[in-house]
Coordinates of C-alpha atoms in Angstrom, one line a residue:
Chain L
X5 CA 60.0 -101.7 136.7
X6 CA 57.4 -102.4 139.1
X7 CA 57.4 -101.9 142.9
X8 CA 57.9 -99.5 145.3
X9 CA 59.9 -96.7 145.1
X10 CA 63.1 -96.8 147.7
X11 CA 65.9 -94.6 147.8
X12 CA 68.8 -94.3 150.0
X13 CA 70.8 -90.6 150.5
X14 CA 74.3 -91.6 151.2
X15 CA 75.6 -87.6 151.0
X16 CA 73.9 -84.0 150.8
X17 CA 72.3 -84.2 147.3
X18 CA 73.1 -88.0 146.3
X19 CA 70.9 -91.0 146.2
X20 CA 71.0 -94.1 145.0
X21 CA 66.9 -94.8 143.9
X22 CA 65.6 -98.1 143.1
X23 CA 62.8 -100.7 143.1
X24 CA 64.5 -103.9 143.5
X25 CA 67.8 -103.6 145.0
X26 CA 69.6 -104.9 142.4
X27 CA 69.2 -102.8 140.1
X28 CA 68.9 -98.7 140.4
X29 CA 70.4 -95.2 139.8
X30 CA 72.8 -93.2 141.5
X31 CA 71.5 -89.7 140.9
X32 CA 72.3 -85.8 141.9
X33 CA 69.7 -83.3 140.9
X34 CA 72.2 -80.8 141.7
X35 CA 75.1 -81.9 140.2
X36 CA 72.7 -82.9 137.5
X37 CA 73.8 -86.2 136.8
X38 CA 73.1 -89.8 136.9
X39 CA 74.9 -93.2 136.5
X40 CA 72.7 -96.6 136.5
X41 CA 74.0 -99.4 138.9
X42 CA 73.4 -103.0 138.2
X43 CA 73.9 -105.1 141.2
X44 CA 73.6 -104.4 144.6
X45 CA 75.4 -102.1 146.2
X46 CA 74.1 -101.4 149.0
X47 CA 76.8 -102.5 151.5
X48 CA 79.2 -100.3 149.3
X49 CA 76.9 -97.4 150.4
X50 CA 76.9 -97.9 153.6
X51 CA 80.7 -98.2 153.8
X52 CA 80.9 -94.7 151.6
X53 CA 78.3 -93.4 154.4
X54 CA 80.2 -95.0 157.7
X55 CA 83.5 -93.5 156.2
X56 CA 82.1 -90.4 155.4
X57 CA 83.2 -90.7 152.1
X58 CA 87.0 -92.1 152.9
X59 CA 87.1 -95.4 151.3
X60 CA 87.9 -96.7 147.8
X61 CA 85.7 -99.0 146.0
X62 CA 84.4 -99.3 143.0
X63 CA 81.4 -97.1 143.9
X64 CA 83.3 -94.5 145.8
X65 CA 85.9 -94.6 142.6
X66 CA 82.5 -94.4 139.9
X67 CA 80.8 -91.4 142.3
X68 CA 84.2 -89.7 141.8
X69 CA 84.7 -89.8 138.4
X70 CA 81.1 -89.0 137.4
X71 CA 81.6 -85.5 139.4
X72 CA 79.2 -86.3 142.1
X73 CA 81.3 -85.7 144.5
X74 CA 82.4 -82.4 144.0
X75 CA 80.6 -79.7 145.5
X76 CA 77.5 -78.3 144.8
X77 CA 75.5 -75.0 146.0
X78 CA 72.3 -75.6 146.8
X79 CA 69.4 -73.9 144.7
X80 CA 69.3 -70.0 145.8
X81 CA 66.5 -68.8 148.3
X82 CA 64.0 -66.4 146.9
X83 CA 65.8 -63.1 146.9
X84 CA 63.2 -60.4 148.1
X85 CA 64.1 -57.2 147.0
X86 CA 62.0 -54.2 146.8
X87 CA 58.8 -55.0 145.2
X88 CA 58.9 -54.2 141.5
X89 CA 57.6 -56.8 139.5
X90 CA 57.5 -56.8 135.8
X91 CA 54.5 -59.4 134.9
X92 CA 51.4 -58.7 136.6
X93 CA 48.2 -60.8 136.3
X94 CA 44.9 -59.5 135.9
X95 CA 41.6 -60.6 136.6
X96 CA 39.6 -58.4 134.9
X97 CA 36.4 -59.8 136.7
X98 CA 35.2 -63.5 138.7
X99 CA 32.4 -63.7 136.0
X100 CA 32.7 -67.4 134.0
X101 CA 30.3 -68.3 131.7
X102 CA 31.6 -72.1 133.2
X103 CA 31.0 -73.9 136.3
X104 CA 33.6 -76.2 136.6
X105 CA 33.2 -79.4 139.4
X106 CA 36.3 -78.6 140.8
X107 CA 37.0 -75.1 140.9
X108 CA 39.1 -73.1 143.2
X109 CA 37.1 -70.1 142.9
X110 CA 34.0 -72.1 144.9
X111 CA 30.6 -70.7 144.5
X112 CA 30.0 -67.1 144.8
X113 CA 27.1 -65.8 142.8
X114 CA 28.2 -61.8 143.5
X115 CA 29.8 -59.5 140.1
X116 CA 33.1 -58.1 140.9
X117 CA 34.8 -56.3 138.0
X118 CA 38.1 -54.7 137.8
X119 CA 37.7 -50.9 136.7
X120 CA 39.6 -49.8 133.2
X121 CA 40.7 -46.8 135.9
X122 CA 42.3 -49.4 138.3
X123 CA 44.2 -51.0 135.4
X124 CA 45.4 -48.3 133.6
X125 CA 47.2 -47.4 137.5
X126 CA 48.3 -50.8 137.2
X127 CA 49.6 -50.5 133.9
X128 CA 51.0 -47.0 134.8
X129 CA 52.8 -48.5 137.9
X130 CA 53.8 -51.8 136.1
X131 CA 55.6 -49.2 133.4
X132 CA 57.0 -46.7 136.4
X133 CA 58.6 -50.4 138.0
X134 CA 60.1 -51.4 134.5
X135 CA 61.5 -47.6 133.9
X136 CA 63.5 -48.0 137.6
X137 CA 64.8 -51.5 137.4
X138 CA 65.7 -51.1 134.1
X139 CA 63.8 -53.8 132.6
X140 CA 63.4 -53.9 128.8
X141 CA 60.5 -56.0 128.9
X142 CA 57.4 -56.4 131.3
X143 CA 54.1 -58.9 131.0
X144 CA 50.5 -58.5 131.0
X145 CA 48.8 -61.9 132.1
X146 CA 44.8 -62.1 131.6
X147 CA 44.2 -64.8 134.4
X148 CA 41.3 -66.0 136.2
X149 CA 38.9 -65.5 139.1
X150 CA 36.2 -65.4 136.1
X151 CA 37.2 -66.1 132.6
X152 CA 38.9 -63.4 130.8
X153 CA 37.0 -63.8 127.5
X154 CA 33.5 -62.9 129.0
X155 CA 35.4 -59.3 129.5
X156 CA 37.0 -59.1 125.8
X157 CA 36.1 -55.2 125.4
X158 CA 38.0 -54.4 128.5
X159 CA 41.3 -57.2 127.8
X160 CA 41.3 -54.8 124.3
X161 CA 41.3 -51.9 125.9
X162 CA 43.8 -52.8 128.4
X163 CA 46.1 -53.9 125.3
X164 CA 45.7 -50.9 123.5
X165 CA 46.6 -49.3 126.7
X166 CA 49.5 -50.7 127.6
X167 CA 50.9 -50.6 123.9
X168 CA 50.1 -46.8 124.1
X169 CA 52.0 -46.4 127.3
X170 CA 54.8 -48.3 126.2
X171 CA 57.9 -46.7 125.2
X172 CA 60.0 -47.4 122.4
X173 CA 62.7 -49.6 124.4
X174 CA 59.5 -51.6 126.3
X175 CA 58.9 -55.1 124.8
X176 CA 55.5 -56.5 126.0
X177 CA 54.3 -59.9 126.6
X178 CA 51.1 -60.5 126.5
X179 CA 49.3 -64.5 128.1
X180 CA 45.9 -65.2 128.4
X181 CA 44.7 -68.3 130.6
X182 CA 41.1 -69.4 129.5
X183 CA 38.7 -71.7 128.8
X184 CA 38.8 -71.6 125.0
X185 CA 34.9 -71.4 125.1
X186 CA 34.3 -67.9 124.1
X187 CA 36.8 -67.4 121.1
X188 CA 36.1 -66.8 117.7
X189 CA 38.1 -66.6 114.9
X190 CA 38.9 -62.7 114.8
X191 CA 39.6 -63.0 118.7
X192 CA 42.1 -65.6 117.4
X193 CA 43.8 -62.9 115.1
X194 CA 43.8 -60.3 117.4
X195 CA 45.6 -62.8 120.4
X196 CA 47.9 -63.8 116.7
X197 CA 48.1 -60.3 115.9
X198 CA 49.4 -59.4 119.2
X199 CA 51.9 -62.4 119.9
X200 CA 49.9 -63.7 122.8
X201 CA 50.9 -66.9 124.3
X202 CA 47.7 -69.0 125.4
X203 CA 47.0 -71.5 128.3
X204 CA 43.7 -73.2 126.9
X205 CA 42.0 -75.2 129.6
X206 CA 40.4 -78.4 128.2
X207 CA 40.2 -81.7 130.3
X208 CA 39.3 -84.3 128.0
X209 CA 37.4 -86.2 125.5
X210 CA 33.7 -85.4 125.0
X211 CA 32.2 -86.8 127.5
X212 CA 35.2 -85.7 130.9
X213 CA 35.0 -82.1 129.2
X214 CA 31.4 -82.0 129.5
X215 CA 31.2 -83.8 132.9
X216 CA 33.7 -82.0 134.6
X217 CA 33.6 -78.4 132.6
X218 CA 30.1 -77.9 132.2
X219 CA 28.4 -74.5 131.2
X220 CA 26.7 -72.8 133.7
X221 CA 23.5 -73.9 132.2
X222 CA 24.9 -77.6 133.1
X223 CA 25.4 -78.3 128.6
X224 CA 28.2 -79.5 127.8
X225 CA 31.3 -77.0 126.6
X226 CA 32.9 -79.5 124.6
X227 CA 32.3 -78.6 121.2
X228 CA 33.3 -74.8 122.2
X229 CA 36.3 -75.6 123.5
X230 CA 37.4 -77.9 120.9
X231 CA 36.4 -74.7 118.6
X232 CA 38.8 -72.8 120.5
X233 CA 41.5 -74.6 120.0
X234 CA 40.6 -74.6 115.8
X235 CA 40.7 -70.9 116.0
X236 CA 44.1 -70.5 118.1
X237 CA 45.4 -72.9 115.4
X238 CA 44.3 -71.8 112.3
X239 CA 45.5 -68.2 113.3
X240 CA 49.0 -69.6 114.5
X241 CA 48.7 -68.4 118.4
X242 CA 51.1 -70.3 120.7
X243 CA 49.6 -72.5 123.2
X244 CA 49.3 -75.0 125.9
X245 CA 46.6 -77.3 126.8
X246 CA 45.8 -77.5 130.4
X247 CA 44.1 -80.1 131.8
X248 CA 43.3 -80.9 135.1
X249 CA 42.8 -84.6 135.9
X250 CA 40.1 -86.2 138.2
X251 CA 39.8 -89.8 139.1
X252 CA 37.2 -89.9 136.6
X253 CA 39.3 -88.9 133.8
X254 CA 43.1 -90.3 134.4
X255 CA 42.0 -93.6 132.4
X256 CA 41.0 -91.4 129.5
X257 CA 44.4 -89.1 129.5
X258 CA 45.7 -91.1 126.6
X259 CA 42.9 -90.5 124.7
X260 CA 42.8 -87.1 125.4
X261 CA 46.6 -86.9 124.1
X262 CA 45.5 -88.3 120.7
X263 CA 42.6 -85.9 120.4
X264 CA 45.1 -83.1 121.0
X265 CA 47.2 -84.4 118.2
X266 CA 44.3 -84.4 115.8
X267 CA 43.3 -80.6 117.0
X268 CA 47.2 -79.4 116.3
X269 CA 48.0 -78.9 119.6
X270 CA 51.7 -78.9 120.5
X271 CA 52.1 -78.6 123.9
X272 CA 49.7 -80.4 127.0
X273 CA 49.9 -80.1 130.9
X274 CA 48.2 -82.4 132.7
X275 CA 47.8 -81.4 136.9
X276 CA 45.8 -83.4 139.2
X277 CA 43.0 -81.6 140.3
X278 CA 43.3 -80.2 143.9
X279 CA 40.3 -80.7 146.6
X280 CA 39.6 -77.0 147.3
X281 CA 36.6 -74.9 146.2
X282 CA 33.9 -76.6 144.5
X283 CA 36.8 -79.3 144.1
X284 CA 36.2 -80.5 147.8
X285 CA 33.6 -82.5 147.8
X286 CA 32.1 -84.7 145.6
X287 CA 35.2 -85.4 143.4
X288 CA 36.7 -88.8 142.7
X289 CA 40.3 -88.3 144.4
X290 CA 43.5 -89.7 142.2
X291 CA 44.9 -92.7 142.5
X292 CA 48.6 -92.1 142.1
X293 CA 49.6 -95.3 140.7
X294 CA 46.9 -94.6 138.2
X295 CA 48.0 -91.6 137.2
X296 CA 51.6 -92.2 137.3
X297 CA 50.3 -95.2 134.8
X298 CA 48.2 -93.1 132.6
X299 CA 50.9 -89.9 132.4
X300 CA 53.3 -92.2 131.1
X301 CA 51.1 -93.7 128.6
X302 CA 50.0 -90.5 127.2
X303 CA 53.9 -89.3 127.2
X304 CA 54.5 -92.2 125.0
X305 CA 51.9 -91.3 122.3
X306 CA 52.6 -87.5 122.5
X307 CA 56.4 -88.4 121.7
X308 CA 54.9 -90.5 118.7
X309 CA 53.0 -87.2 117.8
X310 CA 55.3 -84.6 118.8
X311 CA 53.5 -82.9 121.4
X312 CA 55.8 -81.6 124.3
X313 CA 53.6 -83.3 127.6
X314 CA 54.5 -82.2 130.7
X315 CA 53.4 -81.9 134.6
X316 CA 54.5 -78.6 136.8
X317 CA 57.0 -79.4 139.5
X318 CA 58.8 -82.8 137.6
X319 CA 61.3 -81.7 135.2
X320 CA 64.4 -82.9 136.0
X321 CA 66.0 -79.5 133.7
X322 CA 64.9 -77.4 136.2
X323 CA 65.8 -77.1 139.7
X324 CA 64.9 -74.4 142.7
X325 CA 64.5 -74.2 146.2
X326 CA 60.7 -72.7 145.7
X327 CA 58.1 -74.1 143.8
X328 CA 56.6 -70.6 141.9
X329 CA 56.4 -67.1 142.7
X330 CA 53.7 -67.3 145.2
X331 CA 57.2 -66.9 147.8
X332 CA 56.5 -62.9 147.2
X333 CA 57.1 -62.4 143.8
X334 CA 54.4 -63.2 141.8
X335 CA 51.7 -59.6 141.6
X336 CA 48.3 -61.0 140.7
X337 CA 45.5 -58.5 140.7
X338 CA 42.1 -59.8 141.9
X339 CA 38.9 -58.1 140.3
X340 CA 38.6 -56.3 143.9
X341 CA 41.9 -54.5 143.1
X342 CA 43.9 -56.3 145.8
X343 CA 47.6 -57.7 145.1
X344 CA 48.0 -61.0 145.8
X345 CA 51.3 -63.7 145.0
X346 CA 49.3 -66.4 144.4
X347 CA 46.5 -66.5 141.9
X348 CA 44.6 -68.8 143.7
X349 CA 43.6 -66.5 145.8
X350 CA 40.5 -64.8 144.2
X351 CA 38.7 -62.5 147.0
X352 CA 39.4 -61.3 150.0
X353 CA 37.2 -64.2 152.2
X354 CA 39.3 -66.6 150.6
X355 CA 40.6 -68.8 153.2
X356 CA 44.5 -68.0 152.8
X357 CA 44.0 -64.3 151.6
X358 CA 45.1 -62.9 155.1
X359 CA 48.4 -64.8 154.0
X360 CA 48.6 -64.2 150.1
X361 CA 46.9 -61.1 149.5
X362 CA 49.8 -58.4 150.4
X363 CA 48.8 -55.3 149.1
X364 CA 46.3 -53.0 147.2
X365 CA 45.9 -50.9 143.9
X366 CA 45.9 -47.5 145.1
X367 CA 45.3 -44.3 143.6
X368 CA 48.9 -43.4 142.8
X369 CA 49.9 -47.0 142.5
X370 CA 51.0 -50.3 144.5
X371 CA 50.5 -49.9 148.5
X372 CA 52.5 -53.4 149.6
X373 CA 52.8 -54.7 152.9
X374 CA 56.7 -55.8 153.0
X375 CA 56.4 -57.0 156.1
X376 CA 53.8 -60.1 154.4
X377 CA 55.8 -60.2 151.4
X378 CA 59.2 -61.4 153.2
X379 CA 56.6 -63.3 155.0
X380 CA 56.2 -65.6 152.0
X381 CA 59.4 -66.0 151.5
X382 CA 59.4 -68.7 154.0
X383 CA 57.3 -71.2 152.2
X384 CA 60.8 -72.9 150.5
X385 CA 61.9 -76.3 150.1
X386 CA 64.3 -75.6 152.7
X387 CA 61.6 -74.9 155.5
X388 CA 59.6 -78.2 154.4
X389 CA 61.1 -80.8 157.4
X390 CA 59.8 -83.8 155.4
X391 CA 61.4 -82.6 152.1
X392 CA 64.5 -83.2 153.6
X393 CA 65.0 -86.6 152.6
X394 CA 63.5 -87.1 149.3
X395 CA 65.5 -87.2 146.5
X396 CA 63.1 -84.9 144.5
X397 CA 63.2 -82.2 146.5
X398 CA 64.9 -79.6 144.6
X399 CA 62.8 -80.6 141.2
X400 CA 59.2 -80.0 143.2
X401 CA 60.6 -77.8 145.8
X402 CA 57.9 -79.0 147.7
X403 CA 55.2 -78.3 145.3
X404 CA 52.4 -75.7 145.3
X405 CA 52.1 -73.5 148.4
X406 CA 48.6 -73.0 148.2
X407 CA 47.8 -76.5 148.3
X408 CA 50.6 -77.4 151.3
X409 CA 48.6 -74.5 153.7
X410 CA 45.5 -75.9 152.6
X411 CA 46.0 -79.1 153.6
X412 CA 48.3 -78.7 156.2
X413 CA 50.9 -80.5 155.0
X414 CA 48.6 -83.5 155.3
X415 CA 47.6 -84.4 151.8
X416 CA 50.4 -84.2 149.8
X417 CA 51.0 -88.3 149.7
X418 CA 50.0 -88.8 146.1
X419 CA 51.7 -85.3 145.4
X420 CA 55.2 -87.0 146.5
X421 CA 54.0 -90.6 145.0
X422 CA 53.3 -89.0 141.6
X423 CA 56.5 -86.8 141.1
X424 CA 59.0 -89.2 142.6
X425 CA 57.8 -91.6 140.2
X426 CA 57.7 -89.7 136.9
X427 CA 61.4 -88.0 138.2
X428 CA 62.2 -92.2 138.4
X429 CA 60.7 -93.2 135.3
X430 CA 62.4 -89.9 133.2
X431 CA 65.9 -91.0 135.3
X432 CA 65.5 -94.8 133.9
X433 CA 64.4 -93.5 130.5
X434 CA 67.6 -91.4 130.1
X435 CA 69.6 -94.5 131.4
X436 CA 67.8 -96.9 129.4
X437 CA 67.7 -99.3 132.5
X438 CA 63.8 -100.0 131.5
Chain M
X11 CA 78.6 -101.2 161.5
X12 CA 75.6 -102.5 161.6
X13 CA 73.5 -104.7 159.1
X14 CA 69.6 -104.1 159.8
X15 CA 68.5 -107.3 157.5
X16 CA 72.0 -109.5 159.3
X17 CA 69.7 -112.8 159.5
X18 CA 68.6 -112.3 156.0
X19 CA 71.7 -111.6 154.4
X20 CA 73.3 -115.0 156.8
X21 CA 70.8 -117.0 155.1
X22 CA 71.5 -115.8 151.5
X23 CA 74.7 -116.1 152.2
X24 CA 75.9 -119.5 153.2
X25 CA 78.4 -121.5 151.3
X26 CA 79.9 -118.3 149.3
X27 CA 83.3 -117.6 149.1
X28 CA 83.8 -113.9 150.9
X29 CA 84.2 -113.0 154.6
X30 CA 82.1 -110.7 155.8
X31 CA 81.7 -109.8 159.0
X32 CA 78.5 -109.6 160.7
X33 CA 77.2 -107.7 163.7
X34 CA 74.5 -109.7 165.5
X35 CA 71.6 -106.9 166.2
X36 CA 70.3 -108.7 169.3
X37 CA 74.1 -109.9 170.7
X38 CA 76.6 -109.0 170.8
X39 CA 78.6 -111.5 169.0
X40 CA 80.4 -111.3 165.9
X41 CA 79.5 -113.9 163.4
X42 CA 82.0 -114.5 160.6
X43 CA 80.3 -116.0 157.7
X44 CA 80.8 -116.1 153.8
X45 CA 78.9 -114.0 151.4
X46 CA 79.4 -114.1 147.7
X47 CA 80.0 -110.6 146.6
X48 CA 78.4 -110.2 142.8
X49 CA 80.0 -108.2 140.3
X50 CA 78.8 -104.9 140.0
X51 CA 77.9 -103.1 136.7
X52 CA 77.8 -99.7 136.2
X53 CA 76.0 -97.7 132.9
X54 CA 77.6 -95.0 131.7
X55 CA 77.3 -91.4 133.3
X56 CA 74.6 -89.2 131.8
X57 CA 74.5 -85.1 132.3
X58 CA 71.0 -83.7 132.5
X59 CA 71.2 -80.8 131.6
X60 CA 69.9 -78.0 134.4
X61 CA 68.9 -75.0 132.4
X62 CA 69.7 -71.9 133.3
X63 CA 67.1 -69.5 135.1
X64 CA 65.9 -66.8 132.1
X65 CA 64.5 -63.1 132.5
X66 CA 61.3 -63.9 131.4
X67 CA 59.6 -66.9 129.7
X68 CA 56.4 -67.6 128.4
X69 CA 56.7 -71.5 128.8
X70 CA 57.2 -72.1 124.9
X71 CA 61.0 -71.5 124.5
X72 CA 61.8 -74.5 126.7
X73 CA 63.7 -72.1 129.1
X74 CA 64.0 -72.5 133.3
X75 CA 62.0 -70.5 134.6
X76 CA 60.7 -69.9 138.9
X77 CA 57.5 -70.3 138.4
X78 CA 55.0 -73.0 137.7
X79 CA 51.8 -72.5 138.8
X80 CA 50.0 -75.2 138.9
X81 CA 46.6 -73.8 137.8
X82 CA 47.5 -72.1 135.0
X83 CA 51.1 -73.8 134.1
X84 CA 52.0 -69.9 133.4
X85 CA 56.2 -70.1 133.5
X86 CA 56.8 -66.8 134.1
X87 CA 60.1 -65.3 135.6
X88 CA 61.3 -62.0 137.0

């Protein structure tokens, strides 16, 4: 269905959505259900709106017995208790043997590492949490700042660390996000050996991966990551493609889709790259039409091939009044030993550290600033004014935090475009109106 | 009540057998005129599932989980 996207809130979390008023879907995210109209009934609405509800009609009498109008509680705000997370991410140092055109880290040329001493406190603390909340299971992310894999004695060590320290009751998880450059095939069986779950990030076909993900020498990565992804495969590691797309590369995401088929992969996220760091200049912005186009295309031929596609912040499954745990949950550990919530933030002179970062690794442990923490709290769907009346609301809650104080709130047009439209086109799809 | 698009909806409306009644926006006379009301269909009412939040997830069981982060599309919940 082509057009623009119109919808029309007619009570707290119903809308009717359409492109051509004729023809549309009454949806609640809350309620979780949806009903397609054919016709228009947008007089109906208005009479359902002007009689707050009191009139009977063939759409007031449809709302009713599809449950929409029963009541609904609103997603939950985050609940801030006392600072005892059980995942923590590390960045064990902002060295990257990559130099990727867009990335949030920008250009900084110093060597920070994270000591083994500061994460075995971090282990020690992340253990000392899980024994006092009573949690049977914590997680050990290896995240960015640099890529993890340039640092593969210490990620062992801190494994074989944290499975020492853990007690018999203890599951652990154990993620790594990387660039697939620098693995081999017994750095495959050791992540297999160890159950890790993997976010590979690749962005394309030959020639995007090599334009956008470059070495640091300025060769192509390409072939290494492709490797990668052979080695994660033929040692059976779970994993997910991540790929960040670039006006240069949205018309090639189909393609990309297929070559992820051929390579084994299962599971692909694509994310439109955001204009921070070395991503905010000299980047072809997105098109959102485009990429709405292109996402739905490459959804098509990964159902064909079985690969679950997906973008953060539009599944209509899932909805939540704050986008991730960047609202003062989240305990990501920068190579300078400082705990921030959002993992974008790599060093101290970030821009949005004074906000983010709310503690340190201390000697004995975690000194948090509570204070910040409840702080973050704030950044909810609820506190976004022009959320209110967008029918996606509680899918995206607003999407990510980072990127809404970065901007200001100003850039987030083909944000909204984008994930109203793939919310519409999965609604249509599930109500075969297209 | 008030019709924004009342001039439009006259025009597509003449000859049709319904009353409906019409606020003028810029008068404030009431304009009686017929409009043919269409029959309305509607499909059938789908449940979408909302999944449940989980303890912890790493983003391959197809759970709900808070976070998404948008960098690393790590799903991971407290």
């Amino acid at each position: 269905m082509s057009g623009n996207l119109k919808w029309i809130q007619f009570k707290k979390d119903t809308f009717y959505i359409y492109k051509k008023y004729s023809e549309g879907i009454v949806y609640s995210p809350l309620q979780g259900k949806i009903f397609s109209v054919k016709g228009d009934i947008r007089s109906d609405i208005n009479d359902f709106i002007t009689s707050r509800g009191n009139i009977q009609n063939s759409f007031s009498t449809e709302l009713k017995k599809s449950g929409m109008l029963d009541q609904m509680d609103l997603p939950k705000l985050p609940k801030l208790k006392s600072y005892k997370p059980n995942v923590v991410m590390l960045s064990l140092s902002n060295i990257c043997n990559l130099r990727c055109r867009y990335c949030y880290v920008g250009d900084d040329n110093s060597v920070v590492q994270l000591p083994l001493e500061t994460i075995k406190i971090i282990i020690d603390q992340l253990f000392q949490y899980a024994t006092e909340t009573s949690m049977d299971k914590v997680e050990i992310c290896f995240h960015g700042t640099g890529e993890a894999l340039t640092q593969w004695n210490k990620l062992v060590d801190t494994v074989n660390y944290a499975l020492h320290k853990k007690t018999e009751n203890t599951k652990i998880d154990f993620s790594l996000v990387t660039n697939g450059t620098l693995l081999n095939p017994e750095r495959a069986e050791f992540l297999a050996s160890h159950d890790f779950f993997v976010t590979l990030s690749m962005d394309g076909i030959e020639s995007v991966q090599n334009e956008q993900r470059p070495q640091r020498d300025g060769s192509g990565s390409y072939r290494y990551a492709v490797n990668g992804i052979r080695y994660l495969v033929s040692s059976g590691v779970s994993f997910v493609v991540r790929s960040t797309v670039t006006g240069k590369s949205i018309h090639l995401m189909p393609k990309f889709v297929n070559l992820c088929a051929k390579l084994g992969c299962k599971q692909i996220s694509f994310m439109p790259f955001s204009a921070i760091g070395r991503g905010a200049v000299g980047i072809d912005s997105i098109d959102p039409h485009l990429f709405i186009k292109s996402y739905l295309k490459s959804k098509k031929i990964s159902k064909r091939k079985n690969i679950y596609l997906s973008m953060a912040g539009t599944d209509i499954n899932k909805v939540n009044s704050y986008y991730c745990g960047a609202v003062g949950f989240n305990c990501v550990i920068n190579p300078e030993g400082l705990i921030s919530t959002c993992s974008r933030i790599t060093k101290k002179s970030d821009q949005l550290a004074p906000i983010f970062i709310i503690g340190r690794v201390a000697e004995r442990g975690f000194s948090i600033t509570e204070e910040k923490r409840l702080r973050l709290s704030k950044l909810n769907v609820f506190s976004f004014q022009e959320c209110r009346p967008c029918f996606a609301k509680y899918i995206c809650a607003g999407g990510c935090p980072h990127d809404r104080l970065s901007f200001a709130n100003e850039n987030l047009e083909y944000w909204c475009e984008i994930v109203r439209n793939l919310i519409w086109y999965d609604l249509c799809e599930l109500s075969q109106i297209v | 009540m008030t019709f924004v698009n009342c001039r439009k909806l006259c025009k597509h409306s003449q000859g049709k057998d319904n009353i409906l009644n019409i606020y003028e926006l810029q008068g404030k006379e009431v304009i009686k005129m017929k409009k043919e009301k269409k029959r309305t269909y509607y499909g059938k009412i789908i449940d979408i599932p909302i999944k449940k939040k989980s303890y912890s997830c790493k983003g391959d069981k197809g759970c709900s989980c808070d976070s998404m982060c948008r960098d690393c599309g790590s799903q991971v919940s407290r």
